[in-house]
Coordinates of C-alpha atoms in Angstrom, one line a residue:
X1 CA -27.8 -34.9 15.6
X2 CA -25.7 -31.9 14.5
X3 CA -22.5 -31.2 16.4
X4 CA -23.1 -28.9 19.3
X5 CA -23.2 -28.7 23.1
X6 CA -25.3 -27.9 26.1
X7 CA -24.0 -26.7 29.5
X8 CA -25.4 -26.7 33.0
X9 CA -24.1 -25.5 36.3
X10 CA -23.7 -22.4 38.4
X11 CA -20.6 -20.5 39.2
X12 CA -20.4 -21.6 42.9
X13 CA -22.4 -24.7 42.5
X14 CA -21.0 -28.2 42.7
X15 CA -19.7 -28.4 39.1
X16 CA -19.9 -27.3 35.5
X17 CA -21.4 -29.9 33.1
X18 CA -21.3 -30.1 29.3
X19 CA -22.8 -32.6 26.9
X20 CA -21.4 -32.5 23.4
X21 CA -23.7 -33.9 20.8
X22 CA -22.9 -35.3 17.3
X23 CA -19.4 -36.5 18.1
X24 CA -18.4 -39.2 15.6
X25 CA -17.3 -42.6 16.7
X26 CA -13.6 -43.5 16.6
X27 CA -12.1 -40.2 17.6
X28 CA -9.1 -40.5 20.0
X29 CA -10.0 -38.4 23.1
X30 CA -8.2 -38.2 26.4
X31 CA -8.8 -36.2 29.5
X32 CA -5.4 -34.5 28.9
X33 CA -6.8 -33.1 25.6
X34 CA -9.4 -31.2 27.6
X35 CA -7.4 -30.4 30.6
X36 CA -4.8 -28.6 28.5
X37 CA -7.4 -26.2 27.2
X38 CA -8.9 -25.7 30.6
X39 CA -5.5 -24.7 32.0
X40 CA -5.0 -22.2 29.2
X41 CA -8.3 -20.6 30.1
X42 CA -7.3 -20.2 33.7
X43 CA -4.0 -18.5 32.9
X44 CA -3.5 -14.8 32.1
X45 CA -2.2 -11.7 33.8
X46 CA -5.0 -9.9 35.7
X47 CA -7.0 -12.9 36.7
X48 CA -8.7 -12.8 40.1
X49 CA -8.5 -14.9 43.3
X50 CA -10.9 -17.6 42.0
X51 CA -8.2 -19.0 39.8
X52 CA -6.0 -19.7 42.8
X53 CA -8.8 -21.9 44.2
X54 CA -9.9 -23.9 41.1
X55 CA -7.8 -26.6 39.5
X56 CA -10.0 -27.4 36.5
X57 CA -9.9 -31.0 35.5
X58 CA -12.4 -32.9 33.4
X59 CA -14.2 -36.2 34.2
X60 CA -15.8 -38.1 31.4
X61 CA -19.2 -39.3 32.3
X62 CA -20.2 -40.8 29.0
X63 CA -19.5 -41.2 25.3
X64 CA -15.8 -42.2 25.7
X65 CA -14.4 -45.7 26.3
X66 CA -10.7 -46.7 26.4
X67 CA -9.7 -43.4 24.9
X68 CA -12.1 -43.3 21.9
X69 CA -15.5 -41.8 21.3
X70 CA -18.4 -44.1 20.9
X71 CA -20.7 -41.9 18.6
X72 CA -23.0 -41.2 21.6
X73 CA -23.0 -37.8 23.4
X74 CA -19.8 -37.0 25.3
X75 CA -20.7 -35.9 28.8
X76 CA -18.0 -34.1 30.8
X77 CA -17.9 -32.7 34.4
X78 CA -15.5 -30.1 35.9
X79 CA -15.9 -29.8 39.6
X80 CA -16.0 -26.4 41.3
X81 CA -13.6 -26.6 44.3
X82 CA -14.9 -23.3 45.6
X83 CA -18.3 -25.0 46.2
X84 CA -16.9 -26.1 49.6
X85 CA -17.0 -22.4 50.6
X86 CA -20.5 -21.8 49.2
X87 CA -22.3 -25.0 50.0
X88 CA -24.8 -23.4 52.4
X89 CA -25.6 -20.5 49.9
X90 CA -25.7 -22.8 46.9
X91 CA -27.1 -26.1 48.3
X92 CA -29.7 -27.6 45.9
X93 CA -31.7 -28.8 48.8
X94 CA -33.8 -26.5 51.1
X95 CA -31.9 -25.0 54.0
X96 CA -33.4 -24.0 57.4
X97 CA -31.6 -20.6 57.5
X98 CA -31.5 -19.3 53.9
X99 CA -29.0 -16.5 53.3
X100 CA -30.2 -12.9 52.9
X101 CA -31.2 -12.1 49.4
X102 CA -28.9 -9.8 47.3
X103 CA -30.9 -6.8 46.0
X104 CA -28.2 -4.5 44.7
X105 CA -27.9 -5.2 40.9
X106 CA -24.6 -4.4 39.3
X107 CA -24.5 -2.2 36.2
X108 CA -23.3 -4.1 33.1
X109 CA -24.3 -7.5 34.5
X110 CA -27.4 -9.6 33.8
X111 CA -28.6 -8.8 37.4
X112 CA -31.4 -6.4 36.9
X113 CA -32.8 -7.6 33.6
X114 CA -32.6 -11.2 34.8
X115 CA -34.5 -10.4 37.9
X116 CA -37.1 -8.5 35.9
X117 CA -37.4 -11.4 33.4
X118 CA -37.7 -14.3 35.8
X119 CA -39.3 -12.6 38.8
X120 CA -36.6 -13.4 41.3
X121 CA -36.2 -11.6 44.5
X122 CA -32.5 -12.6 44.9
X123 CA -30.1 -11.7 42.2
X124 CA -27.9 -14.6 43.3
X125 CA -30.3 -16.7 41.2
X126 CA -29.2 -14.7 38.1
X127 CA -25.6 -14.0 38.6
X128 CA -24.6 -17.6 39.3
X129 CA -25.6 -18.8 35.9
X130 CA -24.8 -15.7 34.0
X131 CA -21.2 -15.8 35.4
X132 CA -18.3 -16.4 33.0
X133 CA -17.6 -19.6 35.0
X134 CA -19.9 -21.2 32.5
X135 CA -17.2 -20.9 29.9
X136 CA -15.3 -23.7 31.5
X137 CA -17.9 -26.0 29.9
X138 CA -17.5 -24.2 26.6
X139 CA -13.8 -24.7 26.6
X140 CA -14.3 -28.4 27.3
X141 CA -16.6 -28.7 24.4
X142 CA -14.2 -26.8 22.2
X143 CA -11.4 -29.2 23.1
X144 CA -13.5 -32.0 21.7
X145 CA -14.1 -30.0 18.5
X146 CA -10.4 -29.1 18.3
X147 CA -9.4 -32.8 18.5
X148 CA -11.8 -33.6 15.6
X149 CA -10.5 -30.8 13.4
X150 CA -6.9 -31.6 14.3
X151 CA -7.4 -35.0 12.6
X152 CA -7.8 -33.1 9.3
X153 CA -5.0 -30.5 9.8
X154 CA -7.0 -27.6 11.1
X155 CA -5.1 -25.6 13.7
X156 CA -6.7 -22.9 15.8
X157 CA -4.9 -20.2 17.8
X158 CA -5.5 -16.7 19.1
X159 CA -3.7 -13.6 20.2
X160 CA -4.6 -10.5 22.2
X161 CA -3.8 -7.3 20.3
X162 CA -5.3 -4.7 22.6
X163 CA -5.8 -4.2 26.3
X164 CA -7.2 -0.9 27.3
X165 CA -5.2 1.8 25.5
X166 CA -2.2 -0.4 24.7
X167 CA -2.3 -2.1 21.3
X168 CA -0.3 -3.7 18.5
X169 CA -1.1 -4.2 14.9
X170 CA -3.8 -6.9 14.5
X171 CA -2.3 -8.5 11.4
X172 CA 1.0 -8.9 13.2
X173 CA -0.8 -10.4 16.2
X174 CA -2.7 -12.9 14.0
X175 CA 0.6 -13.9 12.3
X176 CA 2.2 -14.6 15.6
X177 CA -0.9 -16.2 17.3
X178 CA 0.7 -19.6 17.6
X179 CA 3.3 -18.1 20.0
X180 CA 0.8 -16.1 22.1
X181 CA 0.8 -18.7 24.9
X182 CA 4.4 -17.6 25.7
X183 CA 3.0 -14.2 27.0
X184 CA 1.0 -13.8 30.2
X185 CA -1.4 -11.5 28.3
X186 CA -1.4 -13.7 25.2
X187 CA 0.2 -11.0 23.1
X188 CA 2.9 -12.2 20.7
X189 CA 5.0 -8.9 21.0
X190 CA 7.1 -9.0 24.2
X191 CA 7.4 -5.2 24.5
X192 CA 3.7 -4.6 24.0
X193 CA 3.0 -7.4 26.5
X194 CA 4.9 -5.6 29.2
X195 CA 3.0 -2.4 28.5
X196 CA -0.3 -4.3 28.7
X197 CA 0.7 -5.7 32.1
X198 CA 1.5 -2.2 33.3
X199 CA -1.9 -1.0 32.1
X200 CA -3.6 -3.9 34.0
X201 CA -1.6 -3.0 37.2
X202 CA -2.7 0.6 36.9
X203 CA -6.4 -0.4 36.5
X204 CA -6.1 -2.8 39.5
X205 CA -4.6 0.0 41.6
X206 CA -7.5 2.2 40.7
X207 CA -10.0 -0.6 41.7
X208 CA -11.1 -0.8 38.1
X209 CA -10.9 -3.3 35.2
X210 CA -9.9 -3.3 31.5
X211 CA -11.3 -4.8 28.3
X212 CA -9.6 -5.3 25.0
X213 CA -9.5 -7.0 21.6
X214 CA -8.3 -10.4 20.4
X215 CA -8.1 -12.3 17.2
X216 CA -8.8 -16.0 16.5
X217 CA -7.1 -17.7 13.5
X218 CA -8.1 -21.1 12.1
X219 CA -5.6 -22.5 9.6
X220 CA -6.1 -25.5 7.3
X221 CA -9.9 -25.2 6.7
X222 CA -10.9 -26.7 3.4
X223 CA -12.9 -24.6 1.0
X224 CA -16.7 -25.0 1.1
X225 CA -17.5 -25.2 4.8
X226 CA -20.8 -23.4 5.4
X227 CA -23.2 -22.4 2.5
X228 CA -24.6 -19.5 0.6
X229 CA -27.9 -21.3 0.0
X230 CA -29.6 -20.4 3.2
X231 CA -29.0 -17.5 5.6
X232 CA -28.9 -19.9 8.6
X233 CA -26.0 -21.8 7.1
X234 CA -23.7 -18.9 6.3
X235 CA -20.5 -19.6 8.3
X236 CA -19.6 -16.0 9.0
X237 CA -22.9 -15.4 10.6
X238 CA -22.6 -18.6 12.7
X239 CA -19.1 -17.6 13.8
X240 CA -20.2 -14.1 14.8
X241 CA -23.1 -15.5 16.8
X242 CA -20.8 -17.9 18.7
X243 CA -18.2 -15.3 19.5
X244 CA -20.6 -12.6 20.6
X245 CA -22.3 -15.1 22.9
X246 CA -19.2 -15.0 25.2
X247 CA -19.5 -12.9 28.3
X248 CA -18.7 -9.2 27.8
X249 CA -18.1 -9.5 24.0
X250 CA -19.7 -6.6 22.3
X251 CA -18.3 -6.6 18.8
X252 CA -17.1 -9.2 16.1
X253 CA -15.2 -8.6 12.9
X254 CA -14.4 -11.0 10.1
X255 CA -11.2 -10.3 8.3
X256 CA -10.6 -6.5 7.7
X257 CA -14.3 -5.8 7.8
X258 CA -14.3 -2.2 9.2
X259 CA -11.2 -1.2 7.3
X260 CA -12.7 -2.6 4.1
X261 CA -15.8 -0.5 4.5
X262 CA -13.6 2.6 4.0
X263 CA -11.9 1.4 0.8
X264 CA -12.8 0.7 -2.8
X265 CA -13.7 -2.8 -4.0
X266 CA -10.5 -3.2 -6.0
X267 CA -8.5 -2.6 -2.8
X268 CA -10.5 -5.1 -0.8
X269 CA -11.1 -8.3 -2.7
X270 CA -8.7 -11.3 -2.4
X271 CA -7.6 -12.0 -5.9
X272 CA -7.4 -15.6 -7.1
X273 CA -4.0 -16.8 -8.1
X274 CA -2.3 -20.0 -9.0
X275 CA -0.1 -21.2 -6.1
X276 CA 1.9 -24.2 -7.3
X277 CA -0.6 -26.9 -8.2
X278 CA -3.5 -25.3 -6.4
X279 CA -5.6 -22.2 -6.5
X280 CA -5.1 -19.6 -3.7
X281 CA -5.5 -16.0 -2.8
X282 CA -3.1 -13.1 -3.2
X283 CA -4.3 -11.7 0.2
X284 CA -6.7 -12.6 3.0
X285 CA -8.6 -9.3 3.7
X286 CA -11.9 -11.1 3.9
X287 CA -10.8 -13.4 6.6
X288 CA -11.1 -16.7 4.7
X289 CA -14.8 -16.4 4.2
X290 CA -16.7 -15.5 1.0
X291 CA -20.5 -16.0 0.4
X292 CA -20.9 -17.6 3.8
X293 CA -18.3 -20.3 3.1
X294 CA -14.6 -20.9 3.8
X295 CA -12.4 -20.2 0.8
X296 CA -9.3 -22.2 1.8
X297 CA -7.5 -19.2 3.4
X298 CA -7.1 -18.9 7.2
X299 CA -10.4 -18.0 8.9
X300 CA -9.7 -14.8 10.9
X301 CA -12.2 -13.6 13.5
X302 CA -11.6 -10.6 15.8
X303 CA -13.6 -9.6 18.9
X304 CA -14.0 -6.6 21.2
X305 CA -14.5 -7.3 24.9
X306 CA -15.8 -4.6 27.2
X307 CA -14.3 -4.3 30.7
X308 CA -15.9 -6.8 33.1
X309 CA -18.6 -5.4 35.2
X310 CA -17.6 -6.6 38.7
X311 CA -15.1 -4.1 40.0
X312 CA -13.9 -3.1 43.5
X313 CA -15.2 0.4 42.9
X314 CA -18.9 -0.1 43.4
X315 CA -21.0 1.8 41.0
X316 CA -24.4 3.5 41.5
X317 CA -27.5 1.3 41.5
X318 CA -30.9 1.1 43.2
X319 CA -31.7 -1.3 46.1
X320 CA -34.6 -3.3 44.9
X321 CA -35.8 -4.1 48.4
X322 CA -36.1 -0.4 49.4
X323 CA -36.2 1.5 46.1
X324 CA -33.4 3.7 47.4
X325 CA -30.3 4.7 45.5
X326 CA -27.3 2.7 46.7
X327 CA -24.0 1.2 45.6
X328 CA -23.8 -2.1 43.8
X329 CA -22.5 -5.1 45.8
X330 CA -19.0 -6.3 45.0
X331 CA -17.8 -9.9 44.4
X332 CA -14.4 -11.3 43.7
X333 CA -13.4 -10.6 40.0
X334 CA -10.6 -10.2 37.5
X335 CA -8.8 -6.9 36.6
X336 CA -8.7 -8.1 33.0
X337 CA -10.1 -11.3 31.4
X338 CA -9.2 -10.6 27.8
X339 CA -6.5 -13.4 27.6
X340 CA -9.0 -15.9 28.9
X341 CA -11.6 -14.7 26.5
X342 CA -9.3 -15.3 23.6
X343 CA -9.0 -19.0 24.6
X344 CA -12.8 -19.2 25.0
X345 CA -13.0 -17.6 21.5
X346 CA -10.9 -20.4 20.1
X347 CA -13.2 -22.9 21.7
X348 CA -16.3 -21.3 20.1
X349 CA -14.7 -21.1 16.7
X350 CA -13.7 -24.7 17.0
X351 CA -17.2 -25.8 17.8
X352 CA -18.7 -23.9 14.8
X353 CA -16.1 -25.2 12.4
X354 CA -16.5 -28.7 13.6
X355 CA -20.3 -28.5 13.1
X356 CA -19.8 -27.2 9.5
X357 CA -17.1 -29.8 8.9
X358 CA -19.4 -32.7 9.9
X359 CA -22.3 -31.2 7.8
X360 CA -20.0 -31.4 4.8
X361 CA -18.3 -34.8 5.3
X362 CA -20.7 -36.9 7.4
X363 CA -20.8 -37.5 11.1
X364 CA -21.1 -41.2 12.1
X365 CA -17.6 -42.6 12.1
X366 CA -14.2 -41.0 11.8
X367 CA -13.1 -43.5 9.1
X368 CA -16.0 -42.6 6.9
X369 CA -15.5 -38.9 7.4
X370 CA -11.9 -39.2 6.4
X371 CA -12.8 -41.1 3.2
X372 CA -15.4 -38.4 2.3
X373 CA -12.9 -35.6 3.1
X374 CA -10.1 -37.2 1.0
X375 CA -12.5 -37.7 -2.0
X376 CA -13.6 -34.1 -1.8
X377 CA -10.1 -32.8 -1.6
X378 CA -9.2 -34.8 -4.7
X379 CA -12.2 -33.5 -6.5
X380 CA -11.6 -29.8 -5.9
X381 CA -7.9 -30.4 -6.6
X382 CA -8.9 -31.3 -10.2
X383 CA -10.4 -27.8 -10.5
X384 CA -7.0 -26.3 -9.8
X385 CA -5.2 -28.1 -12.6
X386 CA -4.5 -26.5 -15.9
X387 CA -6.7 -27.8 -18.7
X388 CA -3.7 -29.3 -20.5
X389 CA -2.6 -31.1 -17.3

């Protein structure tokens, strides 16, 4: 089975669950590898009260024994501590006194369309699954992918370069992405970080929320992941799909895509040069992807996140039980979730790259994958040599 994952669970249900398929046997995997990424997701200036309740920790339910993967699906569970406060409202079993239904859909959420699609009379049935709490499971899956890619020198990081009206140069943010965790807003520029925090404070004071933009950088990818042969295998398309599937993400950019659209071809293409004993690029304007494949340069994917929809300032809606105009109901939320979204973006990039990596090099056992990878790198290395060498 191809590398990938499935999630289950509701925001205030007992737990979030993820099953990661296609994990090769023999990969060293510890709970700490996953918990570290879960902690990064929970951090960030502007997060709401939920993060003071949860202490996300993974429990392996299958696929790992004595610290190594078995080649079978890896099943993981992260308990929701907040469930203790919601057990009556979210109990899987029937209850004698069910809570009153929520009929005030929130603009920007899945509420109204979800109720129309599934025929629910209580939007709690929609919002619990459509909540960004589901991304806990995604980050856990991404941690497994990150461990696999790390065995072959692939490093993934991210940085926030815009929150609201405060921004820094994206290229500089990408260059400093490995240091972004030092900032509460995951911005590598200390001065810009402070201005971003002030922007978040102002939005919180106004009972509002902010969106922004972040960039994910994957270094060390070998050339040839993905394929030009079929549209479904093109790696840039797969990355874009994965990133835009994250809650509130509305735009994805590979490399300098929108800037490149304004320039001539000669100003955009990444020229091929000899770099020591290998071939490389004089620039990386295309974000490490050409023809749907990695080209050996860092993979660079940026995303635009709209402000989250749950805000203290209730917006106009219609009460579905009466048909009357009303104000949307309010629930605990963040003032800004862009720093967390960047970490989730890393996870989704890791999953897509791991899938493509195993497609190229095999997927049964880590030892065999390593042999295939090393053979391939020797083969493409021969293309880099001068004919007389």
